[in-house]
Amino acid sequence: MASSNPTSNDALLETLIPGYSLFARVVSVYLAVSFAFALFVVPLLVDHLQQFFLYFAASVEINYHDVLYRQLMHWVSNHRSLSKTQHSIAGTKTDYVEVWGEDEVKAEENEFENQQLDFETDEKKYWQRLSYMNKMKPIRCTPTQDTLHFFTYKGSLIAFRRSPRSSRYTLDLANAENITLYTTPWNREALRELLHDIQEVFLERECDRITIYRGVNSSDSTYWQPAASNYPRSMSTVILDENKKNALLSDIKNFLAPKTRAWYRSHCYPYRRGFLFHGPPGTGKSSMCFAIASLLRLDIYTVSFNSRLNEDGFSNLLHELPRRCLLLFEDIDTAGVQKRNFEPEEDEPLSDEEADMFHGDHPRRRQSGGISLSSLLNAIDGIGAQEGRILIMTTNCKKSLDPALLRPGRVDMEVSFGFVDQAAIQQVFLAFYVTPDEVRATKGVSTVNDSYHTCDGVSPDAKNGKNDITSLAIEFSKHVPSGKFTPADIQNYLFEHRETPETAVEGIREWVKKKQGASKSSE
């Protein structure tokens, strides 16, 4: 009975590991060692070889909050061998992996014709299929953490490791990690070349996008986190008086011109420019910010003035800004940095920034909590303030802002956004039913005066007859009173008739009566 045990054990192993018997026989004959002994020794040998490699290897580490981390993970997720490693992390598409995932917007655009056909053929089936696609998230595999993953790049052996960063204090870093790349000590230049190529691959994908970053203040660090990556917006879609629009764009372009930068340096002036956009909600302030960024290919960096953001974190964020960017403070009037009306104590000294806030016989002092006005002013134009950036602040109520915030040098140009007049109403109508030529263009820059095409790409003159769209826009504007509605109000109405401009013109009188009646009743 005992003599049959080896045979039964071999049979069991052969069942579990196909080819075991042949491999064990080869190892026993040619190496003169037991296969069981080899199974015990080989993992130890591999582990020691890895430690030996790491001891002498050249390495480079990429932190989680660095832009290069996002670029590297995008490259890894599309690498043939690294996306199919022996040990992987599998997961559906979530916020955590979205920063390097595939472009869902582009994929939806590629399926547009098929989806539209399904929608027109069987609407119920279309909604069921759409629900299934939303719930059936694509599974993505990336190399697991705390494990060395080897691959070759242009003939160089490179190791890849993800190391988690634990944080018990904030959810912002719940999935944070650092990445380390290793290579042989005589081939360290291969790492630089790899990272450079990774940047190029990523930027080819993002070259026609505007990335929006939000400031994150965690327990142990502050950094800019990508929040969105959107296609550019045409300047023609922003409704604003042409004279104001041209003056604003001319000022910004002139500031960013190389000769202007050289002039600032030669005259020892700080190279900064600040703008204030003020007006009622829905008048296009935020849209103008994004259109400017699209026109000049500037990424947007925005800060939320909440209770979690302290003054040190705010200062660190601004010091980490790139030299060429658009810094946006939205709704600065609701951020807690408002006009103050508290008198200081008699024995409390005032800083230079606070002394700058005196007007008449009633000085005002800093409020407690959050970001003080003194810190905000110092960050905007203090001695250590970042140069090269464009600052835009938006507000719904300019009167609520402290005059110190609006001083020249901090705000160099103000642009007021208001209710639409007859010319602006026509612009809204035209912008809604036609699309500018340069929308989503990957090369070149937009201009203020864009030529228009209809939403299906056909010239409006060719589709509706010469001046048909213009005639409808003029007729539409005659029935909308000037100075009563915002661009957002008009756009919301036109959205209901987005495919039939004639119907929009026919129903505008009734819509205006309802809106004016609702406004009177609310008063």
Short mmCIF file of C-alpha atoms in Angstrom, two decimals:
data_model
loop_
_atom_site.label_atom_id
_atom_site.label_comp_id
_atom_site.label_asym_id
_atom_site.label_seq_id
_atom_site.Cartn_x
_atom_site.Cartn_y
_atom_site.Cartn_z
CA MET A 1 0.00 0.00 0.00
CA ALA A 2 2.84 2.31 0.89
CA SER A 3 4.50 1.71 -2.45
CA SER A 4 1.48 3.13 -4.24
CA ASN A 5 1.63 6.50 -2.46
CA PRO A 6 4.28 8.08 -4.74
CA THR A 7 2.31 7.07 -7.79
CA SER A 8 -0.93 8.43 -6.39
CA ASN A 9 0.79 11.66 -5.32
CA ASP A 10 2.34 12.07 -8.77
CA ALA A 11 -1.05 11.49 -10.34
CA LEU A 12 -2.60 14.11 -8.08
CA LEU A 13 0.12 16.65 -8.94
CA GLU A 14 -0.22 15.85 -12.62
CA THR A 15 -3.93 16.64 -12.34
CA LEU A 16 -3.27 19.94 -10.60
CA ILE A 17 -0.20 20.85 -12.69
CA PRO A 18 -0.39 19.46 -16.23
CA GLY A 19 3.08 18.41 -17.39
CA TYR A 20 4.37 17.95 -13.85
CA SER A 21 5.59 14.36 -14.36
CA LEU A 22 7.67 15.19 -17.41
CA PHE A 23 9.15 18.32 -15.86
CA ALA A 24 9.97 16.53 -12.59
CA ARG A 25 11.69 13.73 -14.50
CA VAL A 26 13.82 16.22 -16.49
CA VAL A 27 14.84 18.10 -13.34
CA SER A 28 15.73 14.87 -11.57
CA VAL A 29 17.80 13.47 -14.47
CA TYR A 30 19.68 16.57 -15.62
CA LEU A 31 20.02 18.52 -12.37
CA ALA A 32 20.17 15.57 -10.02
CA VAL A 33 17.93 17.32 -7.51
CA SER A 34 14.47 16.67 -6.22
CA PHE A 35 11.73 18.66 -7.90
CA ALA A 36 10.19 19.41 -4.49
CA PHE A 37 13.54 20.85 -3.40
CA ALA A 38 13.63 23.01 -6.53
CA LEU A 39 10.15 24.32 -5.79
CA PHE A 40 11.39 25.45 -2.38
CA VAL A 41 14.69 26.96 -3.53
CA VAL A 42 13.70 28.75 -6.74
CA PRO A 43 11.35 31.32 -5.10
CA LEU A 44 14.04 32.15 -2.54
CA LEU A 45 16.60 32.51 -5.29
CA VAL A 46 14.32 34.80 -7.31
CA ASP A 47 13.65 36.94 -4.24
CA HIS A 48 17.38 37.32 -3.51
CA LEU A 49 18.08 38.17 -7.14
CA GLN A 50 15.44 40.92 -6.99
CA GLN A 51 16.95 42.32 -3.80
CA PHE A 52 20.39 42.25 -5.41
CA PHE A 53 19.00 44.08 -8.45
CA LEU A 54 17.31 46.74 -6.30
CA TYR A 55 20.47 47.32 -4.26
CA PHE A 56 22.49 48.38 -7.29
CA ALA A 57 19.72 49.66 -9.56
CA ALA A 58 19.21 53.28 -10.58
CA SER A 59 15.70 54.44 -9.73
CA VAL A 60 13.27 57.31 -10.12
CA GLU A 61 10.17 57.88 -7.97
CA ILE A 62 6.97 59.62 -9.08
CA ASN A 63 4.59 60.99 -6.43
CA TYR A 64 0.84 60.49 -6.64
CA HIS A 65 -0.02 64.20 -6.89
CA ASP A 66 2.51 64.93 -9.62
CA VAL A 67 1.19 65.39 -13.17
CA LEU A 68 3.70 62.79 -14.35
CA TYR A 69 1.93 60.13 -12.25
CA ARG A 70 -1.24 60.54 -14.28
CA GLN A 71 0.71 60.38 -17.52
CA LEU A 72 2.63 57.29 -16.43
CA MET A 73 -0.48 55.38 -15.36
CA HIS A 74 -2.17 56.19 -18.65
CA TRP A 75 0.84 54.69 -20.44
CA VAL A 76 0.94 51.63 -18.16
CA SER A 77 -2.76 50.90 -18.65
CA ASN A 78 -2.17 50.72 -22.40
CA HIS A 79 1.14 48.81 -22.27
CA ARG A 80 0.79 45.29 -23.63
CA SER A 81 2.76 43.43 -20.93
CA LEU A 82 2.08 45.67 -17.92
CA SER A 83 -1.68 45.54 -18.47
CA LYS A 84 -1.48 41.71 -18.47
CA THR A 85 0.89 41.03 -15.58
CA GLN A 86 0.70 37.85 -13.51
CA HIS A 87 -0.49 39.84 -10.48
CA SER A 88 -2.96 42.62 -11.26
CA ILE A 89 -5.51 44.90 -9.66
CA ALA A 90 -8.86 44.56 -11.38
CA GLY A 91 -11.60 47.13 -11.04
CA THR A 92 -14.37 48.90 -12.88
CA LYS A 93 -14.09 52.44 -14.09
CA THR A 94 -14.25 54.73 -11.08
CA ASP A 95 -12.97 58.18 -10.16
CA TYR A 96 -9.73 56.55 -9.05
CA VAL A 97 -8.83 55.19 -12.49
CA GLU A 98 -10.66 57.75 -14.58
CA VAL A 99 -7.67 60.06 -14.82
CA TRP A 100 -5.82 57.59 -17.04
CA GLY A 101 -8.73 55.66 -18.52
CA GLU A 102 -9.91 55.61 -22.10
CA ASP A 103 -11.76 58.58 -23.50
CA GLU A 104 -15.46 57.82 -23.02
CA VAL A 105 -16.52 61.01 -24.78
CA LYS A 106 -14.62 60.07 -27.93
CA ALA A 107 -15.99 56.54 -27.78
CA GLU A 108 -19.55 57.89 -27.54
CA GLU A 109 -18.93 60.15 -30.52
CA ASN A 110 -17.73 57.20 -32.57
CA GLU A 111 -20.97 55.35 -31.74
CA PHE A 112 -23.20 58.38 -32.34
CA GLU A 113 -24.72 57.23 -35.64
CA ASN A 114 -25.46 53.72 -34.37
CA GLN A 115 -26.99 55.05 -31.16
CA GLN A 116 -29.16 57.55 -33.02
CA LEU A 117 -30.38 54.80 -35.35
CA ASP A 118 -31.25 52.56 -32.39
CA PHE A 119 -33.05 55.46 -30.70
CA GLU A 120 -35.20 56.16 -33.77
CA THR A 121 -35.90 52.46 -34.46
CA ASP A 122 -36.79 51.16 -30.99
CA GLU A 123 -36.70 53.75 -28.23
CA LYS A 124 -37.50 51.30 -25.42
CA LYS A 125 -34.75 48.94 -26.49
CA TYR A 126 -32.35 51.87 -26.72
CA TRP A 127 -32.98 52.91 -23.09
CA GLN A 128 -32.56 49.32 -21.92
CA ARG A 129 -29.29 48.99 -23.79
CA LEU A 130 -28.07 52.33 -22.43
CA SER A 131 -28.93 51.26 -18.88
CA TYR A 132 -27.03 48.01 -19.38
CA MET A 133 -23.97 49.86 -20.69
CA ASN A 134 -24.01 52.26 -17.74
CA LYS A 135 -24.15 49.40 -15.24
CA MET A 136 -21.76 47.10 -17.11
CA LYS A 137 -18.59 49.03 -16.35
CA PRO A 138 -15.47 48.10 -18.31
CA ILE A 139 -12.96 46.11 -16.26
CA ARG A 140 -9.46 47.50 -16.16
CA CYS A 141 -6.38 45.61 -14.96
CA THR A 142 -3.25 47.34 -13.75
CA PRO A 143 -0.14 45.92 -12.03
CA THR A 144 -0.66 45.14 -8.36
CA GLN A 145 1.03 47.09 -5.58
CA ASP A 146 4.18 46.14 -3.64
CA THR A 147 5.35 43.82 -6.43
CA LEU A 148 8.14 44.23 -8.97
CA HIS A 149 6.92 44.06 -12.55
CA PHE A 150 9.62 43.74 -15.21
CA PHE A 151 9.39 44.88 -18.81
CA THR A 152 11.75 45.96 -21.55
CA TYR A 153 11.77 49.33 -23.26
CA LYS A 154 13.96 49.89 -26.31
CA GLY A 155 16.19 47.02 -25.23
CA SER A 156 16.52 48.16 -21.59
CA LEU A 157 15.33 46.10 -18.64
CA ILE A 158 13.07 48.20 -16.41
CA ALA A 159 11.22 47.30 -13.21
CA PHE A 160 7.96 48.94 -12.11
CA ARG A 161 6.60 49.09 -8.54
CA ARG A 162 3.54 50.76 -7.00
CA SER A 163 3.89 51.62 -3.32
CA PRO A 164 0.72 52.65 -1.41
CA ARG A 165 0.71 55.71 0.81
CA SER A 166 -1.40 55.21 3.91
CA SER A 167 -3.37 58.13 5.29
CA ARG A 168 -5.72 57.83 8.23
CA TYR A 169 -6.80 61.45 8.25
CA THR A 170 -8.38 62.15 4.89
CA LEU A 171 -10.21 60.36 2.11
CA ASP A 172 -8.34 62.42 -0.49
CA LEU A 173 -5.34 60.11 -0.12
CA ALA A 174 -7.25 56.86 0.39
CA ASN A 175 -5.90 55.52 -2.90
CA ALA A 176 -2.68 57.51 -3.03
CA GLU A 177 0.50 55.78 -4.04
CA ASN A 178 3.98 56.42 -5.36
CA ILE A 179 5.53 54.72 -8.38
CA THR A 180 9.20 53.76 -8.66
CA LEU A 181 11.00 52.76 -11.84
CA TYR A 182 14.28 50.81 -11.68
CA THR A 183 16.93 49.96 -14.23
CA THR A 184 20.56 48.85 -14.32
CA PRO A 185 23.01 51.45 -12.95
CA TRP A 186 24.80 51.88 -16.30
CA ASN A 187 21.54 52.52 -18.13
CA ARG A 188 19.89 55.26 -16.07
CA GLU A 189 19.45 57.46 -19.13
CA ALA A 190 16.84 54.94 -20.29
CA LEU A 191 14.54 56.10 -17.46
CA ARG A 192 14.72 59.71 -18.61
CA GLU A 193 14.01 58.67 -22.18
CA LEU A 194 11.08 56.53 -21.05
CA LEU A 195 9.49 59.35 -19.05
CA HIS A 196 9.99 61.78 -21.93
CA ASP A 197 8.29 59.38 -24.34
CA ILE A 198 5.45 58.86 -21.85
CA GLN A 199 4.88 62.61 -21.72
CA GLU A 200 4.73 62.83 -25.50
CA VAL A 201 2.24 59.96 -25.77
CA PHE A 202 -0.03 61.53 -23.17
CA LEU A 203 0.18 65.04 -24.60
CA GLU A 204 -0.77 63.74 -28.04
CA ARG A 205 -4.01 62.58 -26.44
CA GLU A 206 -4.52 65.78 -24.44
CA CYS A 207 -3.26 68.37 -26.92
CA ASP A 208 -6.79 69.43 -27.87
CA ARG A 209 -8.10 69.46 -24.29
CA ILE A 210 -8.26 72.02 -21.52
CA THR A 211 -7.49 70.45 -18.16
CA ILE A 212 -9.12 71.87 -15.04
CA TYR A 213 -7.26 71.36 -11.77
CA ARG A 214 -8.65 71.85 -8.29
CA GLY A 215 -6.56 72.57 -5.23
CA VAL A 216 -6.49 69.77 -2.64
CA ASN A 217 -5.40 70.37 0.94
CA SER A 218 -4.84 67.05 2.74
CA SER A 219 -3.40 66.39 6.17
CA ASP A 220 0.18 66.05 4.95
CA SER A 221 0.35 67.85 1.60
CA THR A 222 -1.26 70.27 -0.82
CA TYR A 223 -1.38 69.65 -4.54
CA TRP A 224 -3.33 70.27 -7.73
CA GLN A 225 -5.56 67.38 -8.74
CA PRO A 226 -7.01 67.00 -12.26
CA ALA A 227 -10.77 67.43 -12.00
CA ALA A 228 -11.79 67.44 -15.66
CA SER A 229 -10.37 67.45 -19.17
CA ASN A 230 -12.70 69.10 -21.66
CA TYR A 231 -12.71 70.05 -25.30
CA PRO A 232 -12.12 73.76 -26.03
CA ARG A 233 -15.03 76.17 -26.19
CA SER A 234 -15.39 78.68 -28.99
CA MET A 235 -15.27 82.34 -28.04
CA SER A 236 -18.28 82.97 -30.30
CA THR A 237 -20.48 80.95 -27.92
CA VAL A 238 -19.93 83.50 -25.13
CA ILE A 239 -22.45 86.32 -25.30
CA LEU A 240 -20.82 89.64 -24.52
CA ASP A 241 -20.64 93.05 -26.14
CA GLU A 242 -18.11 92.81 -28.98
CA ASN A 243 -16.23 95.91 -27.83
CA LYS A 244 -15.82 94.46 -24.34
CA LYS A 245 -14.85 91.07 -25.73
CA ASN A 246 -12.26 92.52 -28.09
CA ALA A 247 -10.78 94.75 -25.40
CA LEU A 248 -10.51 91.83 -22.96
CA LEU A 249 -8.90 89.45 -25.45
CA SER A 250 -6.54 92.12 -26.73
CA ASP A 251 -5.38 92.84 -23.18
CA ILE A 252 -4.75 89.16 -22.38
CA LYS A 253 -3.00 88.41 -25.67
CA ASN A 254 -0.81 91.46 -25.28
CA PHE A 255 0.11 90.39 -21.74
CA LEU A 256 1.12 86.90 -22.87
CA ALA A 257 3.16 88.15 -25.84
CA PRO A 258 6.91 87.39 -25.53
CA LYS A 259 7.87 91.05 -25.94
CA THR A 260 5.57 91.99 -23.05
CA ARG A 261 7.20 89.41 -20.80
CA ALA A 262 10.63 90.81 -21.74
CA TRP A 263 9.43 94.35 -21.01
CA TYR A 264 8.20 93.38 -17.54
CA ARG A 265 11.56 91.81 -16.73
CA SER A 266 13.63 94.70 -18.07
CA HIS A 267 11.58 97.20 -16.06
CA CYS A 268 11.53 95.00 -12.92
CA TYR A 269 7.75 94.81 -12.75
CA PRO A 270 6.07 91.64 -11.43
CA TYR A 271 4.74 89.72 -14.42
CA ARG A 272 1.10 89.26 -13.36
CA ARG A 273 -2.31 90.28 -14.61
CA GLY A 274 -5.64 90.27 -12.77
CA PHE A 275 -9.23 90.50 -14.00
CA LEU A 276 -12.62 90.79 -12.29
CA PHE A 277 -15.76 89.48 -13.99
CA HIS A 278 -18.90 90.73 -12.25
CA GLY A 279 -22.59 90.47 -13.01
CA PRO A 280 -25.77 88.51 -12.20
CA PRO A 281 -25.79 84.71 -12.32
CA GLY A 282 -26.20 83.22 -15.79
CA THR A 283 -24.59 86.10 -17.67
CA GLY A 284 -21.56 84.11 -18.92
CA LYS A 285 -18.73 84.81 -16.48
CA SER A 286 -17.61 81.20 -16.08
CA SER A 287 -18.17 80.53 -19.78
CA MET A 288 -15.88 83.40 -20.66
CA CYS A 289 -13.16 82.00 -18.38
CA PHE A 290 -13.24 78.65 -20.16
CA ALA A 291 -13.40 80.29 -23.59
CA ILE A 292 -10.30 82.36 -22.78
CA ALA A 293 -8.47 79.23 -21.63
CA SER A 294 -9.55 77.49 -24.84
CA LEU A 295 -8.45 80.34 -27.06
CA LEU A 296 -4.98 80.60 -25.49
CA ARG A 297 -4.60 76.89 -24.64
CA LEU A 298 -4.23 77.56 -20.91
CA ASP A 299 -5.06 75.02 -18.23
CA ILE A 300 -7.38 76.26 -15.47
CA TYR A 301 -6.49 76.07 -11.77
CA THR A 302 -9.33 76.73 -9.36
CA VAL A 303 -9.48 76.91 -5.56
CA SER A 304 -12.43 76.24 -3.29
CA PHE A 305 -12.35 78.54 -0.26
CA ASN A 306 -13.81 76.06 2.21
CA SER A 307 -13.12 75.51 5.90
CA ARG A 308 -10.59 72.75 5.18
CA LEU A 309 -8.28 75.09 3.27
CA ASN A 310 -6.02 76.95 5.65
CA GLU A 311 -3.72 79.84 4.88
CA ASP A 312 -0.55 77.73 4.68
CA GLY A 313 -2.19 75.28 2.30
CA PHE A 314 -3.52 78.13 0.17
CA SER A 315 -0.08 79.70 -0.05
CA ASN A 316 1.54 76.37 -0.97
CA LEU A 317 -0.99 75.76 -3.72
CA LEU A 318 -0.29 79.10 -5.34
CA HIS A 319 3.46 78.55 -5.15
CA GLU A 320 3.03 75.28 -7.07
CA LEU A 321 1.26 76.96 -10.00
CA PRO A 322 2.94 76.66 -13.40
CA ARG A 323 4.18 79.89 -14.91
CA ARG A 324 1.64 79.88 -17.74
CA CYS A 325 -1.89 79.16 -16.55
CA LEU A 326 -5.26 80.67 -15.69
CA LEU A 327 -5.93 80.92 -11.95
CA LEU A 328 -9.67 81.14 -11.27
CA PHE A 329 -11.41 82.27 -8.08
CA GLU A 330 -15.10 81.71 -8.77
CA ASP A 331 -17.81 83.50 -6.76
CA ILE A 332 -15.27 85.31 -4.62
CA ASP A 333 -18.14 87.15 -2.92
CA THR A 334 -19.39 83.88 -1.37
CA ALA A 335 -15.94 82.59 -0.39
CA GLY A 336 -15.85 84.34 2.99
CA VAL A 337 -13.53 87.05 1.66
CA GLN A 338 -16.04 89.87 1.80
CA LYS A 339 -16.08 93.49 2.81
CA ARG A 340 -15.47 93.65 6.56
CA ASN A 341 -17.21 95.93 9.01
CA PHE A 342 -15.54 94.98 12.29
CA GLU A 343 -13.43 97.50 14.13
CA PRO A 344 -10.04 96.40 15.50
CA GLU A 345 -9.14 96.48 19.13
CA GLU A 346 -7.23 99.58 20.16
CA ASP A 347 -4.12 97.73 21.29
CA GLU A 348 -3.97 95.35 18.29
CA PRO A 349 -1.40 96.34 15.63
CA LEU A 350 -2.37 96.10 11.98
CA SER A 351 -0.29 94.62 9.20
CA ASP A 352 0.48 96.57 6.04
CA GLU A 353 -2.18 94.62 4.17
CA GLU A 354 -4.79 95.39 6.83
CA ALA A 355 -3.76 99.03 6.92
CA ASP A 356 -4.46 99.07 3.20
CA MET A 357 -8.12 98.39 4.03
CA PHE A 358 -8.73 101.65 5.89
CA HIS A 359 -11.30 103.98 4.41
CA GLY A 360 -12.44 107.05 6.32
CA ASP A 361 -12.76 106.72 10.08
CA HIS A 362 -13.82 103.09 10.20
CA PRO A 363 -11.02 100.59 9.78
CA ARG A 364 -11.91 96.95 9.21
CA ARG A 365 -10.13 93.92 10.57
CA ARG A 366 -9.77 90.33 9.45
CA GLN A 367 -12.56 87.89 10.17
CA SER A 368 -11.73 84.66 11.93
CA GLY A 369 -11.63 81.27 10.19
CA GLY A 370 -10.84 80.22 6.64
CA ILE A 371 -8.68 82.37 4.39
CA SER A 372 -8.21 85.91 5.62
CA LEU A 373 -8.30 88.83 3.23
CA SER A 374 -4.75 89.63 4.25
CA SER A 375 -3.59 86.19 3.08
CA LEU A 376 -5.54 86.50 -0.16
CA LEU A 377 -4.04 89.90 -0.94
CA ASN A 378 -0.56 88.65 -0.14
CA ALA A 379 -1.05 85.63 -2.42
CA ILE A 380 -2.24 87.84 -5.28
CA ASP A 381 0.48 90.48 -5.29
CA GLY A 382 2.71 89.89 -2.26
CA ILE A 383 6.47 89.70 -2.47
CA GLY A 384 6.35 85.91 -2.91
CA ALA A 385 3.38 85.80 -5.30
CA GLN A 386 3.70 83.61 -8.38
CA GLU A 387 4.42 85.33 -11.71
CA GLY A 388 3.39 84.48 -15.25
CA ARG A 389 -0.20 83.54 -14.48
CA ILE A 390 -3.50 85.21 -15.33
CA LEU A 391 -5.86 85.67 -12.38
CA ILE A 392 -9.61 85.89 -12.97
CA MET A 393 -12.05 86.46 -10.12
CA THR A 394 -15.80 86.23 -10.65
CA THR A 395 -18.53 87.67 -8.46
CA ASN A 396 -22.28 88.12 -8.58
CA CYS A 397 -22.08 91.19 -6.36
CA LYS A 398 -19.11 93.51 -6.76
CA LYS A 399 -20.31 95.74 -3.92
CA SER A 400 -19.76 92.96 -1.39
CA LEU A 401 -16.02 92.85 -2.11
CA ASP A 402 -13.53 94.80 -0.07
CA PRO A 403 -12.05 97.75 -2.02
CA ALA A 404 -8.56 96.52 -1.13
CA LEU A 405 -9.17 93.46 -3.30
CA LEU A 406 -10.00 95.67 -6.29
CA ARG A 407 -6.96 97.92 -6.12
CA PRO A 408 -5.01 98.35 -9.40
CA GLY A 409 -2.21 95.83 -9.48
CA ARG A 410 -4.55 93.20 -8.07
CA VAL A 411 -7.41 93.78 -10.49
CA ASP A 412 -6.06 95.40 -13.64
CA MET A 413 -9.27 95.18 -15.67
CA GLU A 414 -12.94 94.81 -14.80
CA VAL A 415 -15.52 93.34 -17.17
CA SER A 416 -19.22 93.67 -16.41
CA PHE A 417 -21.65 90.99 -17.57
CA GLY A 418 -25.31 91.93 -17.70
CA PHE A 419 -28.69 91.21 -19.20
CA VAL A 420 -28.87 90.84 -22.96
CA ASP A 421 -29.78 93.63 -25.37
CA GLN A 422 -31.13 93.22 -28.90
CA ALA A 423 -27.74 92.54 -30.47
CA ALA A 424 -26.85 90.00 -27.78
CA ILE A 425 -30.20 88.24 -28.19
CA GLN A 426 -29.41 87.75 -31.87
CA GLN A 427 -25.98 86.37 -30.92
CA VAL A 428 -27.59 83.85 -28.57
CA PHE A 429 -29.96 82.73 -31.31
CA LEU A 430 -27.21 82.35 -33.91
CA ALA A 431 -24.83 80.62 -31.50
CA PHE A 432 -27.55 78.13 -30.56
CA TYR A 433 -28.50 77.00 -34.06
CA VAL A 434 -25.11 77.06 -35.76
CA THR A 435 -21.65 75.86 -34.74
CA PRO A 436 -18.41 77.81 -35.33
CA ASP A 437 -15.80 76.39 -37.68
CA GLU A 438 -13.06 76.09 -35.11
CA VAL A 439 -14.97 74.17 -32.43
CA ARG A 440 -12.81 71.22 -31.33
CA ALA A 441 -10.10 72.21 -33.78
CA THR A 442 -6.84 70.63 -32.78
CA LYS A 443 -4.59 73.20 -34.43
CA GLY A 444 -4.57 76.95 -34.64
CA VAL A 445 -6.42 79.38 -32.40
CA SER A 446 -9.92 80.75 -32.40
CA THR A 447 -10.83 84.28 -33.30
CA VAL A 448 -13.47 86.53 -31.87
CA ASN A 449 -15.45 86.72 -35.10
CA ASP A 450 -16.17 83.07 -35.92
CA SER A 451 -17.88 81.92 -39.09
CA TYR A 452 -20.88 79.70 -38.52
CA HIS A 453 -22.16 76.37 -39.75
CA THR A 454 -25.41 74.71 -38.84
CA CYS A 455 -25.33 71.93 -36.27
CA ASP A 456 -25.13 69.29 -39.00
CA GLY A 457 -22.10 71.01 -40.53
CA VAL A 458 -23.89 72.72 -43.44
CA SER A 459 -23.56 76.43 -44.03
CA PRO A 460 -26.76 78.21 -42.90
CA ASP A 461 -26.94 80.09 -46.20
CA ALA A 462 -26.77 76.81 -48.13
CA LYS A 463 -29.31 75.01 -45.94
CA ASN A 464 -32.03 77.59 -45.31
CA GLY A 465 -31.44 80.06 -48.07
CA LYS A 466 -29.43 83.25 -47.88
CA ASN A 467 -29.92 85.17 -44.63
CA ASP A 468 -32.70 82.83 -43.40
CA ILE A 469 -31.00 82.21 -40.05
CA THR A 470 -30.12 85.88 -39.69
CA SER A 471 -33.70 86.90 -40.49
CA LEU A 472 -35.04 84.51 -37.86
CA ALA A 473 -32.57 85.88 -35.31
CA ILE A 474 -33.67 89.45 -35.99
CA GLU A 475 -37.35 88.50 -35.79
CA PHE A 476 -36.71 86.59 -32.56
CA SER A 477 -34.94 89.55 -30.94
CA LYS A 478 -37.83 91.91 -31.69
CA HIS A 479 -40.07 90.04 -29.25
CA VAL A 480 -37.58 89.85 -26.36
CA PRO A 481 -37.26 93.06 -24.30
CA SER A 482 -33.73 94.34 -23.76
CA GLY A 483 -32.19 94.28 -20.30
CA LYS A 484 -34.64 91.78 -18.83
CA PHE A 485 -33.13 88.33 -19.37
CA THR A 486 -29.74 86.68 -19.05
CA PRO A 487 -28.13 84.62 -21.83
CA ALA A 488 -28.88 81.52 -19.75
CA ASP A 489 -32.60 82.38 -19.73
CA ILE A 490 -32.69 82.65 -23.52
CA GLN A 491 -30.65 79.47 -23.98
CA ASN A 492 -32.97 77.50 -21.70
CA TYR A 493 -35.92 78.51 -23.84
CA LEU A 494 -34.15 77.77 -27.12
CA PHE A 495 -33.15 74.34 -25.86
CA GLU A 496 -36.79 73.27 -26.04
CA HIS A 497 -36.77 74.15 -29.75
CA ARG A 498 -33.18 73.23 -30.55
CA GLU A 499 -34.06 71.56 -33.87
CA THR A 500 -36.75 73.99 -35.03
CA PRO A 501 -35.71 77.66 -35.00
CA GLU A 502 -38.99 78.64 -36.66
CA THR A 503 -40.96 77.19 -33.74
CA ALA A 504 -38.72 79.09 -31.32
CA VAL A 505 -39.64 82.35 -33.03
CA GLU A 506 -43.35 81.51 -33.01
CA GLY A 507 -43.45 80.74 -29.29
CA ILE A 508 -41.22 83.50 -27.94
CA ARG A 509 -44.06 85.99 -27.27
CA GLU A 510 -45.89 83.54 -25.01
CA TRP A 511 -42.67 82.65 -23.18
CA VAL A 512 -41.86 86.32 -22.50
CA LYS A 513 -45.36 86.91 -21.10
CA LYS A 514 -45.04 83.93 -18.74
CA LYS A 515 -41.60 85.00 -17.52
CA GLN A 516 -42.67 88.59 -16.92
CA GLY A 517 -45.84 87.44 -15.17
CA ALA A 518 -43.86 85.12 -12.91
CA SER A 519 -41.43 87.95 -12.12
CA LYS A 520 -44.24 90.33 -11.14
CA SER A 521 -45.96 87.73 -8.94
CA SER A 522 -42.70 87.01 -7.09
CA GLU A 523 -42.32 90.68 -6.29
#
